[in-house]
CSV table of C-alpha atoms in Angstrom, one decimal:
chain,number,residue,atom,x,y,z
A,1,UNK,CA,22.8,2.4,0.4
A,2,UNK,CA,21.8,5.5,-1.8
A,3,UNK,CA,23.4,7.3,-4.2
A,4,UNK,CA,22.9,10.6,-5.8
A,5,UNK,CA,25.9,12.3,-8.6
A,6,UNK,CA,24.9,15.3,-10.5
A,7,UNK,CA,24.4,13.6,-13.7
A,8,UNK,CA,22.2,11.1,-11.8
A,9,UNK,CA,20.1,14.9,-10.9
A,10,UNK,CA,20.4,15.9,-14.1
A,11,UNK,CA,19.1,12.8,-16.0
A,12,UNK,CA,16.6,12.3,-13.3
A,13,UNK,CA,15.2,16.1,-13.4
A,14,UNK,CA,15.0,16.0,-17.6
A,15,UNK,CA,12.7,13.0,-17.3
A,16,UNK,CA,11.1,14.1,-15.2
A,17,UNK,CA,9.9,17.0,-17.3
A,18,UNK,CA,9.8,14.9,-20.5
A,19,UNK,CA,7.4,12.6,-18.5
A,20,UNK,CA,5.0,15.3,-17.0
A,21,UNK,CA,4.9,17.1,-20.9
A,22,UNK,CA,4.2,13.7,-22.5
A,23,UNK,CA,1.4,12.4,-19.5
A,24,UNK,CA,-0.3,16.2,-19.8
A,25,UNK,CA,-0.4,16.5,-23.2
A,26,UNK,CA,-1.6,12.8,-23.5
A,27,UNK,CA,-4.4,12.8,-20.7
A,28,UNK,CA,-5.9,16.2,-21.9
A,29,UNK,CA,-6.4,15.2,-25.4
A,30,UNK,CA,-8.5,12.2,-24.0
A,31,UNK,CA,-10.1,14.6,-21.9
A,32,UNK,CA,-11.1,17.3,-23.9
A,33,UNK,CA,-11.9,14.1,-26.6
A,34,UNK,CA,-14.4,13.0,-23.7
A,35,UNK,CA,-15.8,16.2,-22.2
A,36,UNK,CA,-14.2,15.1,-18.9
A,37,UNK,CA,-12.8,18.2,-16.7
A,38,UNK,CA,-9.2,18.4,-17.0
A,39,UNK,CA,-8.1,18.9,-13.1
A,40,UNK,CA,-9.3,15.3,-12.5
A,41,UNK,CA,-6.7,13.2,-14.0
A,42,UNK,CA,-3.6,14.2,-12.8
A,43,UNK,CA,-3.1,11.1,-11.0
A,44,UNK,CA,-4.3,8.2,-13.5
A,45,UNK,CA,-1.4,7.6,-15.7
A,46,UNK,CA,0.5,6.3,-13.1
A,47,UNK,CA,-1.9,4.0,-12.2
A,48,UNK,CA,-1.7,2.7,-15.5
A,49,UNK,CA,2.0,2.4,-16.2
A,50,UNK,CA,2.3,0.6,-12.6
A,51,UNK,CA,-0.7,-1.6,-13.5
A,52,UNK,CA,1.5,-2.6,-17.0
A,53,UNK,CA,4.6,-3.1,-15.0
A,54,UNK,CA,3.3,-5.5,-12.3
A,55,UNK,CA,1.5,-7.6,-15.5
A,56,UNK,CA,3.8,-7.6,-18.5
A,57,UNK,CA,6.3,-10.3,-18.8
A,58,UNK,CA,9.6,-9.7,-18.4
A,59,UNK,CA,10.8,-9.5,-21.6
A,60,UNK,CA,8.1,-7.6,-23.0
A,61,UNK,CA,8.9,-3.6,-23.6
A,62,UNK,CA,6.7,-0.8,-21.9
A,63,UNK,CA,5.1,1.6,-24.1
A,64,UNK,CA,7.9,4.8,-24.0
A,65,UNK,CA,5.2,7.0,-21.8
A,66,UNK,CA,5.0,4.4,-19.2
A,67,UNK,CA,8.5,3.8,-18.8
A,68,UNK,CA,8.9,7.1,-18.2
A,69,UNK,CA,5.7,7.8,-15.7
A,70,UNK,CA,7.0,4.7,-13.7
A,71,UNK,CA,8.8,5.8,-10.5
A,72,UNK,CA,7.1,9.1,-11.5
A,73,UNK,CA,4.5,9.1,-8.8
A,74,UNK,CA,5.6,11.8,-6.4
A,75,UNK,CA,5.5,14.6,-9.4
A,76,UNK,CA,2.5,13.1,-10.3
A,77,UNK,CA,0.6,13.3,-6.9
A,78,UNK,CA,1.8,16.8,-6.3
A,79,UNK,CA,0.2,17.9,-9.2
A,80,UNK,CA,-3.0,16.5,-8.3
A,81,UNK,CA,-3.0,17.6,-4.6
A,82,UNK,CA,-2.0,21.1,-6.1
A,83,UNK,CA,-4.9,21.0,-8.6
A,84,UNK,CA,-9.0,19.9,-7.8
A,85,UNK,CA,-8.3,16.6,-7.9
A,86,UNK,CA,-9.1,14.2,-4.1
A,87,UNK,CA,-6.0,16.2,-2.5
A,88,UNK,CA,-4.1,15.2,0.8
A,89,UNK,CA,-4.1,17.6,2.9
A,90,UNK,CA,-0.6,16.8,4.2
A,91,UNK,CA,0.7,15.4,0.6
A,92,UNK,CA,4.0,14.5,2.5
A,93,UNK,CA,2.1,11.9,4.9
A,94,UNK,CA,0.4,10.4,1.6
A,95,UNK,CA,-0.4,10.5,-1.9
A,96,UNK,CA,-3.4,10.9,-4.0
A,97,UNK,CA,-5.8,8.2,-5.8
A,98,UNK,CA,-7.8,8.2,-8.6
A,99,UNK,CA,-11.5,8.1,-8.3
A,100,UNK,CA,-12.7,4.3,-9.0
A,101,UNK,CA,-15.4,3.7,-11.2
A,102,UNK,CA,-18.1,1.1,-10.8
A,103,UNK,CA,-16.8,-2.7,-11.8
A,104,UNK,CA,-18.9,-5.1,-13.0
A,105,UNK,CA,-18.1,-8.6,-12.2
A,106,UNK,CA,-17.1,-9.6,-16.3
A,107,UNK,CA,-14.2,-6.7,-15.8
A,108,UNK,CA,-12.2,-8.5,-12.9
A,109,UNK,CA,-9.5,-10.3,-14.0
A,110,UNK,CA,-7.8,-12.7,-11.7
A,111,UNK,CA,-4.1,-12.3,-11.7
A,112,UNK,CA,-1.3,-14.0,-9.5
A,113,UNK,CA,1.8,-10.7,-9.5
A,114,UNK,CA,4.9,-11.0,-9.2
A,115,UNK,CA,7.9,-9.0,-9.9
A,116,UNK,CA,9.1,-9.4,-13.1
A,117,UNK,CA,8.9,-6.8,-15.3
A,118,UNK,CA,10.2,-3.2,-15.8
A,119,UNK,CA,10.7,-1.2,-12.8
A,120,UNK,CA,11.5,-3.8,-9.7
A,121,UNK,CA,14.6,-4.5,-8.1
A,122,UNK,CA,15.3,-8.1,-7.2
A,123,UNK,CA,17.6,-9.5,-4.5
A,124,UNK,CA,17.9,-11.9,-1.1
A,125,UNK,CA,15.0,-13.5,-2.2
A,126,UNK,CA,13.0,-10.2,-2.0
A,127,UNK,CA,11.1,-8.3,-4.9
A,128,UNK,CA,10.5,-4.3,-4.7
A,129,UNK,CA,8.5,-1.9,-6.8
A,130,UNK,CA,10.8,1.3,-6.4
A,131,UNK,CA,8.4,4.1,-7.3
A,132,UNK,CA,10.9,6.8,-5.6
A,133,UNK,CA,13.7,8.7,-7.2
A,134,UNK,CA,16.1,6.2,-4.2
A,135,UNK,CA,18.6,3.9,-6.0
A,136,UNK,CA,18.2,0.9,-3.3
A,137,UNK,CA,20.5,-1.9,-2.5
A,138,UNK,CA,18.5,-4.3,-0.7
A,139,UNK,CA,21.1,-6.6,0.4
A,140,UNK,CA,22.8,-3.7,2.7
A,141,UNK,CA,19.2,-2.6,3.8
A,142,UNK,CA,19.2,-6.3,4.8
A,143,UNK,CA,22.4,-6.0,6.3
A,144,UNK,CA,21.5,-2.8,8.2
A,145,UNK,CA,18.4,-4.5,9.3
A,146,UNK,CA,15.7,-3.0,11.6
A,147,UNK,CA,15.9,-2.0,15.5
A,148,UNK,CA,12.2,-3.0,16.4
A,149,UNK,CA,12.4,-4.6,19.6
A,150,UNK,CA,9.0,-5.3,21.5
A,151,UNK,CA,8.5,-5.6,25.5
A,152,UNK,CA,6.8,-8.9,26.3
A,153,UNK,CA,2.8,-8.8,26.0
A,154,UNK,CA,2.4,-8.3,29.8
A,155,UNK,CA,3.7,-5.1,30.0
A,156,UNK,CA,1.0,-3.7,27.5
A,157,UNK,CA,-0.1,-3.5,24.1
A,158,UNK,CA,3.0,-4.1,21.5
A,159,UNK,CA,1.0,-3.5,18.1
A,160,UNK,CA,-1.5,-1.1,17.1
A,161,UNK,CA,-3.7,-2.0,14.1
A,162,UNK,CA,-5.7,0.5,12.1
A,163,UNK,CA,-6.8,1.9,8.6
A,164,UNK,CA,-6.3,5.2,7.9
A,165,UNK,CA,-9.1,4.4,4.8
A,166,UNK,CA,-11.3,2.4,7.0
A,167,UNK,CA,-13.8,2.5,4.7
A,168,UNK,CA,-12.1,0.8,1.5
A,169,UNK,CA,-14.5,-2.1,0.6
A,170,UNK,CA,-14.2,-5.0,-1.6
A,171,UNK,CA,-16.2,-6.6,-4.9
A,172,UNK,CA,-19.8,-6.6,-3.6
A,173,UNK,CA,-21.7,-10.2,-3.1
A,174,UNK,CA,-25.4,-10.4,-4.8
A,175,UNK,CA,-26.1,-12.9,-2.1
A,176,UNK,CA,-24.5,-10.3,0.6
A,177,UNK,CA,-24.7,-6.6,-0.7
A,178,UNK,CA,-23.4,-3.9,1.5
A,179,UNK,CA,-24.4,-0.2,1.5
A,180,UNK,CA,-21.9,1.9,-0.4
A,181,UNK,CA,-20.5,5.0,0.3
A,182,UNK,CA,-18.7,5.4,-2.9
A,183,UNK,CA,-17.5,2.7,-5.2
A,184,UNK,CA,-15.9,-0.2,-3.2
A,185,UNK,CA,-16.1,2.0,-0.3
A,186,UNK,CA,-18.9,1.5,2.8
A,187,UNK,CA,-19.2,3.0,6.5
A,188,UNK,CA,-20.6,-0.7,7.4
A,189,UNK,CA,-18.0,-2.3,9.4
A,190,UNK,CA,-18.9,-5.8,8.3
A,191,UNK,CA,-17.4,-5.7,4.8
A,192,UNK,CA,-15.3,-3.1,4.9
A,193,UNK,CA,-11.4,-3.0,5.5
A,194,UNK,CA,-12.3,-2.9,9.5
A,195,UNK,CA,-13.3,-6.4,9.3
A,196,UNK,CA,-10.0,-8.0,7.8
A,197,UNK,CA,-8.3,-6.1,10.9
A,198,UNK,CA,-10.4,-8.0,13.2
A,199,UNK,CA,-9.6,-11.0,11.4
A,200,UNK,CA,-5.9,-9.8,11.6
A,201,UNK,CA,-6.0,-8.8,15.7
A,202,UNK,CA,-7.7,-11.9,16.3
A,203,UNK,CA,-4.6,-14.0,14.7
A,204,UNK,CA,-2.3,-11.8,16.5
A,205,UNK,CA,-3.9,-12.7,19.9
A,206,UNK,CA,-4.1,-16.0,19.0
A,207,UNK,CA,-0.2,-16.3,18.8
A,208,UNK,CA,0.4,-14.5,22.1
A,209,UNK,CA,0.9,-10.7,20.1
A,210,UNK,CA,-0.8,-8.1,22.4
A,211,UNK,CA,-2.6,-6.0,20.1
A,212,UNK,CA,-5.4,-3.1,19.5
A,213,UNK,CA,-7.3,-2.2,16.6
A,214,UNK,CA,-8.6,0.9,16.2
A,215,UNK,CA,-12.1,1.1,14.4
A,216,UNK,CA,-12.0,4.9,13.3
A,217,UNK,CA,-13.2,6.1,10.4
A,218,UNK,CA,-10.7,8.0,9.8
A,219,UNK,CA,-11.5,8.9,6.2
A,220,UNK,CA,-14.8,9.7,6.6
A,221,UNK,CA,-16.9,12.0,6.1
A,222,UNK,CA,-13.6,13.6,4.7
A,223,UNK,CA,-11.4,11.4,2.8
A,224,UNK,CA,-8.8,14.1,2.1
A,225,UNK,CA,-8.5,14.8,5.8
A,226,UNK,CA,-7.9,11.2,6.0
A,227,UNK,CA,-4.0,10.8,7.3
A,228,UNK,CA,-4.1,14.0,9.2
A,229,UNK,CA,-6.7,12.5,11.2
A,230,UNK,CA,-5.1,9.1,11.6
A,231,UNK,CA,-1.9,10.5,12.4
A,232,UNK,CA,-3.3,12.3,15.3
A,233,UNK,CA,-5.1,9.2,16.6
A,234,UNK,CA,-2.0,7.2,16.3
A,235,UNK,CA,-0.3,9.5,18.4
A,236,UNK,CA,-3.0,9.3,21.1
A,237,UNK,CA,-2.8,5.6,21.4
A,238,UNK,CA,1.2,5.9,21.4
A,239,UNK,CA,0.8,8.2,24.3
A,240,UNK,CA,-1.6,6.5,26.5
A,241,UNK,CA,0.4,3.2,25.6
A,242,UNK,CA,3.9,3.7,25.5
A,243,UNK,CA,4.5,-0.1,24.7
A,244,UNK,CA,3.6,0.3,21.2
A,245,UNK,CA,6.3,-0.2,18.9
A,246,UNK,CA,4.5,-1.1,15.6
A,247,UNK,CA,1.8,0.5,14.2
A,248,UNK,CA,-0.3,-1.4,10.9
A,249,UNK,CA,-2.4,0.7,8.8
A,250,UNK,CA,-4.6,-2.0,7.2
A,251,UNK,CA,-5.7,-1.3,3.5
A,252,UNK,CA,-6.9,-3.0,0.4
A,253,UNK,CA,-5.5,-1.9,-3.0
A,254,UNK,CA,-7.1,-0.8,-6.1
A,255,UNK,CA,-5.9,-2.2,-9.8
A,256,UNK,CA,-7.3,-1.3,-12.8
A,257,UNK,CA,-6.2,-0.9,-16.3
A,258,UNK,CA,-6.4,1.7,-19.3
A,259,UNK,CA,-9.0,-0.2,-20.7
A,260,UNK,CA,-11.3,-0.6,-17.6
A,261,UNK,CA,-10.1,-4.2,-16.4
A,262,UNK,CA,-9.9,-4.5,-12.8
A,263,UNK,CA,-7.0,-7.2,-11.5
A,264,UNK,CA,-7.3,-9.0,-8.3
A,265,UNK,CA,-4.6,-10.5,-7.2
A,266,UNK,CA,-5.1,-14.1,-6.3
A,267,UNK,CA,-3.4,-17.3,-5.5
A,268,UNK,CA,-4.7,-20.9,-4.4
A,269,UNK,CA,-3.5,-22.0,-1.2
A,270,UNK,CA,-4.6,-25.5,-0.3
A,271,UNK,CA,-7.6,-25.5,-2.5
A,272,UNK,CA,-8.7,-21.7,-1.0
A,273,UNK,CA,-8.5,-18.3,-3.1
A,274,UNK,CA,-6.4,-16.5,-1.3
A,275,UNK,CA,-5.7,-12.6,-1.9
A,276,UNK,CA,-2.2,-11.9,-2.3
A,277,UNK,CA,-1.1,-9.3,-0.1
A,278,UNK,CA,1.6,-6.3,-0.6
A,279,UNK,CA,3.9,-4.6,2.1
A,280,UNK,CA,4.6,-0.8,1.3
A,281,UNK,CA,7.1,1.4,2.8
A,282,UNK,CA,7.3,5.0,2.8
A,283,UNK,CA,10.1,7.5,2.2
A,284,UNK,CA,10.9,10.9,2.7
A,285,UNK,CA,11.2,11.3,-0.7
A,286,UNK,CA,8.4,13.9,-1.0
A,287,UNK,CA,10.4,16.3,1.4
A,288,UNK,CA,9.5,15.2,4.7
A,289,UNK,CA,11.8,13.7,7.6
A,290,UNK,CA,11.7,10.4,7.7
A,291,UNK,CA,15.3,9.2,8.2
A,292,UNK,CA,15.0,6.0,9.6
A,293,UNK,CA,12.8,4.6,6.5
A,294,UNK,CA,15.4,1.9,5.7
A,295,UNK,CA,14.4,0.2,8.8
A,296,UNK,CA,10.8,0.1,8.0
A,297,UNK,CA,11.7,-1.6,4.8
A,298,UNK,CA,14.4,-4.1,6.5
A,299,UNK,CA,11.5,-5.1,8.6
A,300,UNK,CA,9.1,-5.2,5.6
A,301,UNK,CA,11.7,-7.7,3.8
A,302,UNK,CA,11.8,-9.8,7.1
A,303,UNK,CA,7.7,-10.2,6.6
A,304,UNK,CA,7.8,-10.6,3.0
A,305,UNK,CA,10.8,-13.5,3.2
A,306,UNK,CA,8.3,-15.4,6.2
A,307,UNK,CA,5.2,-14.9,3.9
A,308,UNK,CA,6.6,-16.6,1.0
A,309,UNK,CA,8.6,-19.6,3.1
A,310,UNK,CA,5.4,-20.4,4.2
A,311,UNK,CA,3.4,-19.2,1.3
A,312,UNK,CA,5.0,-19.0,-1.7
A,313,UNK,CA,3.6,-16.5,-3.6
A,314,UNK,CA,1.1,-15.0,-1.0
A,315,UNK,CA,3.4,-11.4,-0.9
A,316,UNK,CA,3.4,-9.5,-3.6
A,317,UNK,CA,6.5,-7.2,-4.1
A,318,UNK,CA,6.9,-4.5,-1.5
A,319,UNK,CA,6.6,-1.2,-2.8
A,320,UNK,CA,8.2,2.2,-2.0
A,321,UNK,CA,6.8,5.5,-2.1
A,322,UNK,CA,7.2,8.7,-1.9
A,323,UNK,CA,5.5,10.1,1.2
A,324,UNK,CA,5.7,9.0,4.6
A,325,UNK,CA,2.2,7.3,5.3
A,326,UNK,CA,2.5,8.2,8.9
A,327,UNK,CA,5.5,5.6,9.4
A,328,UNK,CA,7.8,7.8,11.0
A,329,UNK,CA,5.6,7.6,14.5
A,330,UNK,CA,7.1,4.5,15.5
A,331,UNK,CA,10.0,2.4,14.5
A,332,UNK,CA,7.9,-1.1,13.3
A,333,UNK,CA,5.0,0.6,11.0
A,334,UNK,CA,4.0,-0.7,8.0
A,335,UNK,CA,1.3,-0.3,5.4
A,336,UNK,CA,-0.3,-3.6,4.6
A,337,UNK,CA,-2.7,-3.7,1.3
A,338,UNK,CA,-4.8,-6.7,1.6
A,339,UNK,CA,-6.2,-7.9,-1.8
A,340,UNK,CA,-7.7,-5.2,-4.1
A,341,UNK,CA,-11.0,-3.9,-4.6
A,342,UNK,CA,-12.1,-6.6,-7.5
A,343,UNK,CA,-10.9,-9.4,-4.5
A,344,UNK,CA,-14.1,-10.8,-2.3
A,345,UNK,CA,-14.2,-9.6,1.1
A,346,UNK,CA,-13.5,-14.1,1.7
A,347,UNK,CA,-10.5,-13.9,-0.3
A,348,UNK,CA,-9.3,-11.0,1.7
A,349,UNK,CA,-10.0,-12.4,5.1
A,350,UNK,CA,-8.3,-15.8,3.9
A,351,UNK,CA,-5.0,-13.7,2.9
A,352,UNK,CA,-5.2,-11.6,6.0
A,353,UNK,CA,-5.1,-15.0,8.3
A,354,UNK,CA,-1.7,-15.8,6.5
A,355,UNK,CA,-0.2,-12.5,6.6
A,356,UNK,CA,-0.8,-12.3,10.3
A,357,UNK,CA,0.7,-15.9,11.1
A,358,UNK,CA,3.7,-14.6,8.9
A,359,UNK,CA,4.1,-11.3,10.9
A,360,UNK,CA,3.2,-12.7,14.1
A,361,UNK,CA,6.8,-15.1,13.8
A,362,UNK,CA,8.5,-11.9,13.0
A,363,UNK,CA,7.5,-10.3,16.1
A,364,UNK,CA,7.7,-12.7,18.2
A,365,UNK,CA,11.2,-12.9,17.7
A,366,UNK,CA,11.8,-9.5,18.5
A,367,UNK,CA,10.6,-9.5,22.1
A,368,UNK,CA,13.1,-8.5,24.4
A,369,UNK,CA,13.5,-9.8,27.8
């Protein structure tokens, strides 16, 4: 499935450098240009280059310092967690984000992605963003396919929901403003990311998938204690019920552009916008165990496939990343972003229904005797 010769190290460890010299040498000439602090931006020109892959056609070139950043992120990340920047405390369990600034609504741009473009690898109907140093073959991680298996909902709760950024928000409403926190960020459980889990624990019920969603603010007051703090609740809830199997940390994405644009992603589906929704998968890429990660995305590929039989164009392409994102406490979890922030929180809750019918037939099917 994965493949690493020296010359592969080699190649991969001199661009690698060349990428870090040109994104430091680049980002501290705006800054010093701007007045802005240097130990803040470690983690933007990522954002940017991933932002230009998702949107440029296909047979359009990348800029030289993108194509180099992409794929990048785990250097990039440790540099911010080892400098001032928002760092994880655990930068293994997940990876840093750049602060948002505040949108207005004439810089959201509606965009329906997709994965053409530089940096995806495309096969068995399947699209992924691979921002890890893995070479993946998707057809024999479809082959190997995931081990889940779920007792039937009478014996206990099968799937745990949660949001290790509970507070993550969406575009605010004039008609329906919400307090904020921080920019697209709120402690009020009405419009922030808690209230698309309801919306996706309710579905799950619904189908007959015994579920709990855990409501803790897990990144709050202290967002970089964030996935320590959800890691330890997820393993209370796995010990007090063994039946778990999956675990879905529930978040919404953030997209914006070198020159300020925010994208949400969107689609119409039967006359209703509908945010499209991405599956990502963690690795162990940024030196923690997490052997079993090819499962995770076998089972991610299994959700996407459903989501776009039903509802073409609903999933954006999985991604991969570097750290673990808590994944490697149960063999079924998953990290589900749910529109971005320049999405309404209706969008959001109209894409959450889907992906829960879509996931709900996957499970299902994997309920043992």
């Amino acid at each position: 499935m994965k493949t690493r010769k020296a010359g592969g190290r080699v190649r991969r460890a001199l661009r690698r450098g060349l990428a870090g010299l040109l994104a430091l040498a680049g980002v501290g000439m705006a800054a010093v240009t701007a007045g802005v602090p240097l130990d803040w931006l470690g983690a933007l020109p990522t954002v940017q280059a991933a932002m230009a892959a998702q949107t440029a056609p296909a047979d359009e070139p990348l800029p030289l310092w993108q194509r180099l950043l992409l794929g990048e992120s785990a250097l990039v990340a440790q540099w911010a967690a080892e400098g001032s920047a928002p760092a994880q405390a655990h930068p293994e369990e997940g990876e840093a984000e750049a602060e948002l600034q505040q949108v207005s609504p004439e810089q959201i741009q509606e965009k329906t992605l997709s994965g053409s473009g530089t940096g995806y690898v495309n096969a068995q109907g399947i699209s992924l963003f691979n921002r890890t140093e893995k070479e993946v073959d998707l057809e024999a991680v479809a082959q190997g396919g995931s081990s889940l298996s779920l007792q039937g909902a009478q014996a206990g709760p099968q799937v745990l929901i949660m949001h290790t950024h509970a507070t993550e928000a969406y575009a605010q409403d004039p008609e329906a403003p919400y307090p904020e926190t921080g920019v697209a960020r709120t402690t009020d459980t009405n419009y922030n990311i808690i209230r698309v889990g309801d919306e996706i624990a309710r579905i799950f019920q619904e189908m007959g998938v015994n579920v709990l969603h855990d409501t803790t603010l897990y990144d709050y007051p202290s967002y970089n204690d964030a996935y320590s703090n959800a890691r330890a609740g997820i393993e209370g809830y796995l010990e007090q019920y063994p039946t778990i199997q999956m675990v879905l940390d529930i978040h919404r994405d953030a997209l914006v552009d070198s020159d300020g644009t925010v994208y949400k992603p969107v689609l119409q589906i039967d006359g209703v916008k509908t945010a499209q929704v991405m599956l990502l998968v963690g690795t162990d890429d940024a030196g923690a165990t997490f052997p079993d990660w090819p499962e995770h995305l076998a089972l991610a590929m299994e959700i996407q496939q459903e989501m776009n039989s039903l509802w073409p164009g609903l999933a954006r392409p999985i991604t991969l990343r570097t750290a673990r994102f808590n994944q490697q406490l149960t063999k079924g979890s998953l990290l589900v972003e749910v529109g971005s922030h320049g999405n309404t929180l209706e969008e959001a809750l109209a894409g959450a229904r889907l992906f829960a019918r879509s996931a709900a037939k996957v499970l299902l099917a994997r309920v043992g005797g």
